[in-house]
Coordinates of C-alpha atoms and ligand atoms in Angstrom, one line a residue:
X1 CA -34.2 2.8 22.8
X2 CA -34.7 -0.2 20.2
X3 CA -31.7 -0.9 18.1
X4 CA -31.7 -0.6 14.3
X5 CA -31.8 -4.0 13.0
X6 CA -28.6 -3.4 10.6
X7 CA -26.4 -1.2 13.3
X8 CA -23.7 -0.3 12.0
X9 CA -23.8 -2.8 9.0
X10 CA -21.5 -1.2 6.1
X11 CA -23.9 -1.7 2.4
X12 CA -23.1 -1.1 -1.0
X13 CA -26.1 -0.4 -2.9
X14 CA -25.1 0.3 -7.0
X15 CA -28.0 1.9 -8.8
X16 CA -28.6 4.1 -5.4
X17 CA -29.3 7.6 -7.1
X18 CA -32.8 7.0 -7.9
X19 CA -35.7 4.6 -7.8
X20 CA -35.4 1.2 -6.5
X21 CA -32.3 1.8 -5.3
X22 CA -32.5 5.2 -4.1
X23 CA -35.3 3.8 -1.7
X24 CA -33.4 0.8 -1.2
X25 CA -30.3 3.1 0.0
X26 CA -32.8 5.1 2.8
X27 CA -34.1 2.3 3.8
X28 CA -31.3 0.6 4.7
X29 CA -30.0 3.9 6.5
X30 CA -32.9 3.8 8.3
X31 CA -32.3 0.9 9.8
X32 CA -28.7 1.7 11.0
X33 CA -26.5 0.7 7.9
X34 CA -23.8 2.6 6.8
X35 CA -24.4 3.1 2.8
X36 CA -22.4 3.4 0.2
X37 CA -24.5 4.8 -2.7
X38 CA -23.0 3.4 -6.0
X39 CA -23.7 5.3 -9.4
X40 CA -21.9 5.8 -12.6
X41 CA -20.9 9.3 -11.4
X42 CA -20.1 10.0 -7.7
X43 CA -22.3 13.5 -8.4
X44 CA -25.5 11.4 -9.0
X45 CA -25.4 10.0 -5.7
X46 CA -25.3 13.0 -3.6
X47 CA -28.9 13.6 -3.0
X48 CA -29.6 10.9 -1.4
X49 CA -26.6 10.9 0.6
X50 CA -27.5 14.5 1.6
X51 CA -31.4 12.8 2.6
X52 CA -29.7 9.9 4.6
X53 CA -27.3 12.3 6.3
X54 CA -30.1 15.1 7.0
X55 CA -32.4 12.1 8.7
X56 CA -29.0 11.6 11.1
X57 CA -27.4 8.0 8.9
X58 CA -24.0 7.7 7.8
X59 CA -23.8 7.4 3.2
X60 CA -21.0 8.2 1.3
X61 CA -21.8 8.4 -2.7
X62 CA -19.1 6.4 -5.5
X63 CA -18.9 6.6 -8.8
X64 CA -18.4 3.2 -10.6
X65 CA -20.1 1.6 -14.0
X66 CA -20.7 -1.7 -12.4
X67 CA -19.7 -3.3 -15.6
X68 CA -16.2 -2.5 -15.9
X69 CA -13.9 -5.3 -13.3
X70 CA -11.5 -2.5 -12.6
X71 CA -14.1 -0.1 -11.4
X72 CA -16.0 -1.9 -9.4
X73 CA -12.5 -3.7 -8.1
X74 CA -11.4 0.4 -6.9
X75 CA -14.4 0.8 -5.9
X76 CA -14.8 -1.9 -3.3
X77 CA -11.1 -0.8 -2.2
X78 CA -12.5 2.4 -1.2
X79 CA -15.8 1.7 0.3
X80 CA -13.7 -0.4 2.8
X81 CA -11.4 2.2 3.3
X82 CA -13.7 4.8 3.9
X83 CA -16.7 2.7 5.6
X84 CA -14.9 -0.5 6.4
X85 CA -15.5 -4.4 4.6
X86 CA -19.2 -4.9 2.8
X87 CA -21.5 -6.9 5.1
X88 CA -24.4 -5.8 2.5
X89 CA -24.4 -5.8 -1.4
X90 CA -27.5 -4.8 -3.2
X91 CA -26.8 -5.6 -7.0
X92 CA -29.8 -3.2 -8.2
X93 CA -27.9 -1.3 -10.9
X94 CA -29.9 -1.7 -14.5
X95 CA -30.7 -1.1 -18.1
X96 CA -34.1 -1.8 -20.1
X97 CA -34.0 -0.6 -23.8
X98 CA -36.8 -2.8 -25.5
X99 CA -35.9 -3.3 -29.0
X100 CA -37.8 -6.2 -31.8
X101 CA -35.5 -9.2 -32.0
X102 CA -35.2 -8.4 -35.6
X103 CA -33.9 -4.7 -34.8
X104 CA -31.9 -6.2 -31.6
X105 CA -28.3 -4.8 -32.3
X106 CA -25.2 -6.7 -30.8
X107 CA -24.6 -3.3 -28.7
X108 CA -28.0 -3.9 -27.2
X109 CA -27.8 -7.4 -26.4
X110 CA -24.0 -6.9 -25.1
X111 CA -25.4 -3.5 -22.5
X112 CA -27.8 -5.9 -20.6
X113 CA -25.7 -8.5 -20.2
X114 CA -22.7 -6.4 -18.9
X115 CA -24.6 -3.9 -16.4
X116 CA -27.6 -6.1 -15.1
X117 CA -26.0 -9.6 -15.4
X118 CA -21.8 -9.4 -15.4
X119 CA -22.7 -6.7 -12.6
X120 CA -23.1 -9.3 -10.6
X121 CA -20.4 -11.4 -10.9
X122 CA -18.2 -8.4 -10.9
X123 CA -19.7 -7.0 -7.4
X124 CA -20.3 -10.3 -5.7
X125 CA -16.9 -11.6 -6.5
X126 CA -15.6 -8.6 -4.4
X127 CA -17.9 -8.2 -1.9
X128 CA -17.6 -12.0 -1.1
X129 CA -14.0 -11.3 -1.0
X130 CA -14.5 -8.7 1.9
X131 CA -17.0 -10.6 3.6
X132 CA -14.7 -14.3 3.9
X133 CA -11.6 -12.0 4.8
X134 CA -13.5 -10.4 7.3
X135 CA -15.0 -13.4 8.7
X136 CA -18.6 -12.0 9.8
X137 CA -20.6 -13.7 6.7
X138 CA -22.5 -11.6 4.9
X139 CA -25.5 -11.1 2.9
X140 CA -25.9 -10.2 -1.1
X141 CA -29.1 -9.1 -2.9
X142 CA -29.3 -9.1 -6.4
X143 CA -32.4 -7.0 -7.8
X144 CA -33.8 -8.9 -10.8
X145 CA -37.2 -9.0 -12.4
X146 CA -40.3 -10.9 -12.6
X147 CA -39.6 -10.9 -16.6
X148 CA -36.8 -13.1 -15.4
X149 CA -39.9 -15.7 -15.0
X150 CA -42.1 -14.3 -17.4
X151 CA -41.4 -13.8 -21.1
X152 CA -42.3 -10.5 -23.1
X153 CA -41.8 -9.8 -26.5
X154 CA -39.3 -7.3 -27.7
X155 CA -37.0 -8.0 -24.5
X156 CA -34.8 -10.5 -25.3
X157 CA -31.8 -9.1 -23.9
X158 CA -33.7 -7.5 -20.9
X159 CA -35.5 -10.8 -20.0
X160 CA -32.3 -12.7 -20.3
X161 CA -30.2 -11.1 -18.5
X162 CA -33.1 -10.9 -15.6
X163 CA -33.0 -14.5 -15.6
X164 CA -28.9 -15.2 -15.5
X165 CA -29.6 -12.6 -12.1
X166 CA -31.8 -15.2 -10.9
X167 CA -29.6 -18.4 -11.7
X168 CA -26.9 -16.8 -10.6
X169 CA -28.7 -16.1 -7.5
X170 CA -28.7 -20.1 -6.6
X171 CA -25.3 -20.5 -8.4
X172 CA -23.9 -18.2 -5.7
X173 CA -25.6 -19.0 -2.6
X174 CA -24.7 -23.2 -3.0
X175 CA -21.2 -21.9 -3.4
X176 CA -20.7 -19.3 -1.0
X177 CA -22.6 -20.7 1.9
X178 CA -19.5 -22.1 3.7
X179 CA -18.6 -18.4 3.8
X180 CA -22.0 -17.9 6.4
X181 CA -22.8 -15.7 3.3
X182 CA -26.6 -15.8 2.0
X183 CA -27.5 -14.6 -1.5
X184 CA -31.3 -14.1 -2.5
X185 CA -32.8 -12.1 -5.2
X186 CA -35.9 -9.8 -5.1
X187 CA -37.8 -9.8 -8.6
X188 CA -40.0 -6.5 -8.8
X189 CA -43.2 -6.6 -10.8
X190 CA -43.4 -3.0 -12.3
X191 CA -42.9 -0.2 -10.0
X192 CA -43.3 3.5 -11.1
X193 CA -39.7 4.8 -11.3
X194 CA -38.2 7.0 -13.9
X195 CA -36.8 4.0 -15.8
X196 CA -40.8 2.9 -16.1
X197 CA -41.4 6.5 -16.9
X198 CA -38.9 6.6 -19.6
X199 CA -40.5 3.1 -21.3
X200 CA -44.4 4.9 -20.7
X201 CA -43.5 7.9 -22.7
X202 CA -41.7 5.9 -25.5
X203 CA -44.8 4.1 -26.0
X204 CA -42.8 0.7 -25.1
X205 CA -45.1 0.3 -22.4
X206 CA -49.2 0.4 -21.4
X207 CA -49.5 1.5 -17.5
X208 CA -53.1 1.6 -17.5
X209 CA -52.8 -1.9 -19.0
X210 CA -50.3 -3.4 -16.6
X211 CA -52.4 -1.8 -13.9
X212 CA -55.3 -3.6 -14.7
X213 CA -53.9 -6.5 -15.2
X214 CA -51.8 -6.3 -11.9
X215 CA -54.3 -8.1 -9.1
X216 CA -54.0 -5.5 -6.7
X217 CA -54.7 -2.7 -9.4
X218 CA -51.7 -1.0 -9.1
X219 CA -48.0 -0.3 -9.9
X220 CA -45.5 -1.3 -6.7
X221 CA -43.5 1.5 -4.7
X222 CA -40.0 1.9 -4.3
X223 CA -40.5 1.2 -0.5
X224 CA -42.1 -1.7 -1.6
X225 CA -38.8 -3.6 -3.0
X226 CA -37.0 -1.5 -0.1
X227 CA -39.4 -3.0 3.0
X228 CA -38.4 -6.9 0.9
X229 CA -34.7 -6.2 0.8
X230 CA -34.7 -4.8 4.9
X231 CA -36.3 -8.3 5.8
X232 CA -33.7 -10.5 3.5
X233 CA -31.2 -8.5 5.1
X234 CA -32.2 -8.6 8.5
X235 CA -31.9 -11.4 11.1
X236 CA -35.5 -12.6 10.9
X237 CA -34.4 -14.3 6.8
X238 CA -31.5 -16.1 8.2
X239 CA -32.3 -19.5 7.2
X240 CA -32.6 -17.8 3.2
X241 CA -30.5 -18.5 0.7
X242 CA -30.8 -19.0 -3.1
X243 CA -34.1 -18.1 -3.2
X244 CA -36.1 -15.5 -5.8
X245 CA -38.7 -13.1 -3.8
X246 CA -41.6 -12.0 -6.4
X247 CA -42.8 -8.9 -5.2
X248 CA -45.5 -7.8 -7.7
X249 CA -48.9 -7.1 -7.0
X250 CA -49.9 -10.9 -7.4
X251 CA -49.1 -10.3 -11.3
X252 CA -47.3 -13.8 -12.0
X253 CA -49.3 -15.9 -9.7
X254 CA -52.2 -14.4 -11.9
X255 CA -53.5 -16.9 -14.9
X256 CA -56.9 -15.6 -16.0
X257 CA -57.4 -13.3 -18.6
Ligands
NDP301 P1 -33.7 3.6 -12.9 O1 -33.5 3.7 -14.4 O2 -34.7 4.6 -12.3 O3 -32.3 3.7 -12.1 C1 -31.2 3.0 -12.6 C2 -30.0 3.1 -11.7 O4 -29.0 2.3 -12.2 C3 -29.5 4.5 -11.6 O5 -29.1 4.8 -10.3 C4 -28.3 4.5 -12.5 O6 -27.3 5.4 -12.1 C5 -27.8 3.1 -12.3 N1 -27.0 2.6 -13.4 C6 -27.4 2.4 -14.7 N2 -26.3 2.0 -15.4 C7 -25.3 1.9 -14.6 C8 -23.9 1.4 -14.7 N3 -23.5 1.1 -15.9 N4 -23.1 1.4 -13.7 C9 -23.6 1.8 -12.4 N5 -24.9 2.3 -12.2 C10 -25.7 2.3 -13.3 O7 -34.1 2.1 -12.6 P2 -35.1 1.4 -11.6 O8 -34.9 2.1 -10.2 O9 -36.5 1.4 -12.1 O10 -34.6 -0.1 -11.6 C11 -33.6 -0.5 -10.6 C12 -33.4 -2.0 -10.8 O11 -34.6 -2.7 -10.7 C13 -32.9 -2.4 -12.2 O12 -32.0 -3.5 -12.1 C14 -34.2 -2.8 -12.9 O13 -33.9 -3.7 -14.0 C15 -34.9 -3.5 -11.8 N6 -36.4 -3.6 -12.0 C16 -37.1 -2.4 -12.1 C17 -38.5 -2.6 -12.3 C18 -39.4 -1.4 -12.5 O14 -40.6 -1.6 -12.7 N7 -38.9 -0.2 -12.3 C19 -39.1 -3.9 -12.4 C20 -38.2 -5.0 -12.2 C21 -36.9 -4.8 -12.0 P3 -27.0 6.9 -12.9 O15 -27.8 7.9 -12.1 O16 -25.5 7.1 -12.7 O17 -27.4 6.7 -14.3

């Protein structure tokens, strides 16, 4: 029999009750984690805990808005009760809401920040915690974006807080390395999910253009990201830290037309 590459690791994926981080979630049960599936409401999580369970892996969902220090704080509480100390955080929890900069309200700006960027802080801080007390090292993954890298209009607060994910990315891995923890961030190009779904029928965004424009003529998968975040997590990256994965189709290496 081969062993699973992340036996009995304990994860904590937030944003696990649908796209990237649903697949993310599997994934990582597929290759012998125990998950803890973080959305804002436990209830959201249970389908794909019922998947991992029915495929014979261990997932217990949480409910936790990743933005509030208290939550998350509980919630870390519990996942080590219940699963034992993070070895894995996947930061993958997000908003997009495109608005003009001259319609950008404060409550806009503010949403981004706190659940894609002060998510981070928020979850590393306690994972790290777990992960120093416990004296194993660890590994954290912060989802960001390639429009992190890459600037597109009516995004400001999007875009921004995609590229705090990434700085924070090298921020935290200088600091925390003593710890034998490594932090690395996976920027997605776009990859069909309902939050890309949501944007298409809005008319906020122009698949057939993005396809075309994407090198390899298509939108990424879920198991795209989730196949990148197995390897960072996974033995064969341990020499990784601080660095951004762009997993996108070849769409910001691409400078023609
Ligand atoms: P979805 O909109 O499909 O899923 C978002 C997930 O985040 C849901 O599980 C949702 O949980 C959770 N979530 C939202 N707000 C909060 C919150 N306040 N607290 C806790 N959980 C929350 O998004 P995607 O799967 O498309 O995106 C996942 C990540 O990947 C995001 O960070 C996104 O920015 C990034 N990304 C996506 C790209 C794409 O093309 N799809 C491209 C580049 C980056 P609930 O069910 O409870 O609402």
């Amino acid at each position: 029999m081969t062993t699973k590459i992340l036996n009995g690791k304990i994860a904590f994926v937030t944003g696990a009750s649908r796209g990237i981080g649903k697949g993310i979630a599997i994934a990582l049960a597929n290759a012998g984690a125990h998950v803890a599936c973080i959305a804002t409401r436990a209830g959201n999580a249970n389908d794909v805990v019922t998947t991992i369970q029915a495929k014979g892996g261990k997932a217990m969902a949480f409910g936790c808005k990743v933005e509030e220090g208290g939550a998350v704080a509980a919630t870390f509480a519990a996942v080590k009760e219940h699963l034992g100390p993070v070895d894995i955080l996947v930061n993958n929890a997000g908003i997009s809401k495109p608005q003009p900069l001259l319609e950008m309200t404060e409550e806009n700006w503010n949403s981004h920040m706190d659940i894609n960027a002060k998510s981070v802080f928020l979850c590393s801080q306690a994972a790290i915690r777990q992960m120093k007390d416990a004296g194993n090292g660890g590994c954290v993954i912060n989802i960001g974006s390639i429009v992190g890298q890459n600037a597109i209009p009516q995004t400001l607060s999007y875009c921004t807080s995609k590229a705090a994910v990434e700085h924070m990315t090298r921020v935290l891995a200088v600091e925390c390395a003593k710890y034998n923890v490594r932090v690395n961030c996976i920027a997605p190009g776009y990859i069909r999910t309902e939050m890309i779904e949501q944007l298409a029928a809005d008319g906020k965004l122009a698949a057939d253009a993005i396809e075309k424009r994407t090198p390899q003529r298509r939108m990424g998968s879920v198991e795209d990201i989730a196949a990148a975040v197995i390897f960072v997590a996974g033995p064969g990256a341990g020499f990784m830290t601080g660095e951004t994965l762009n997993i996108d189709g070849g769409w910001t290496a691409y400078g023609y037309l």
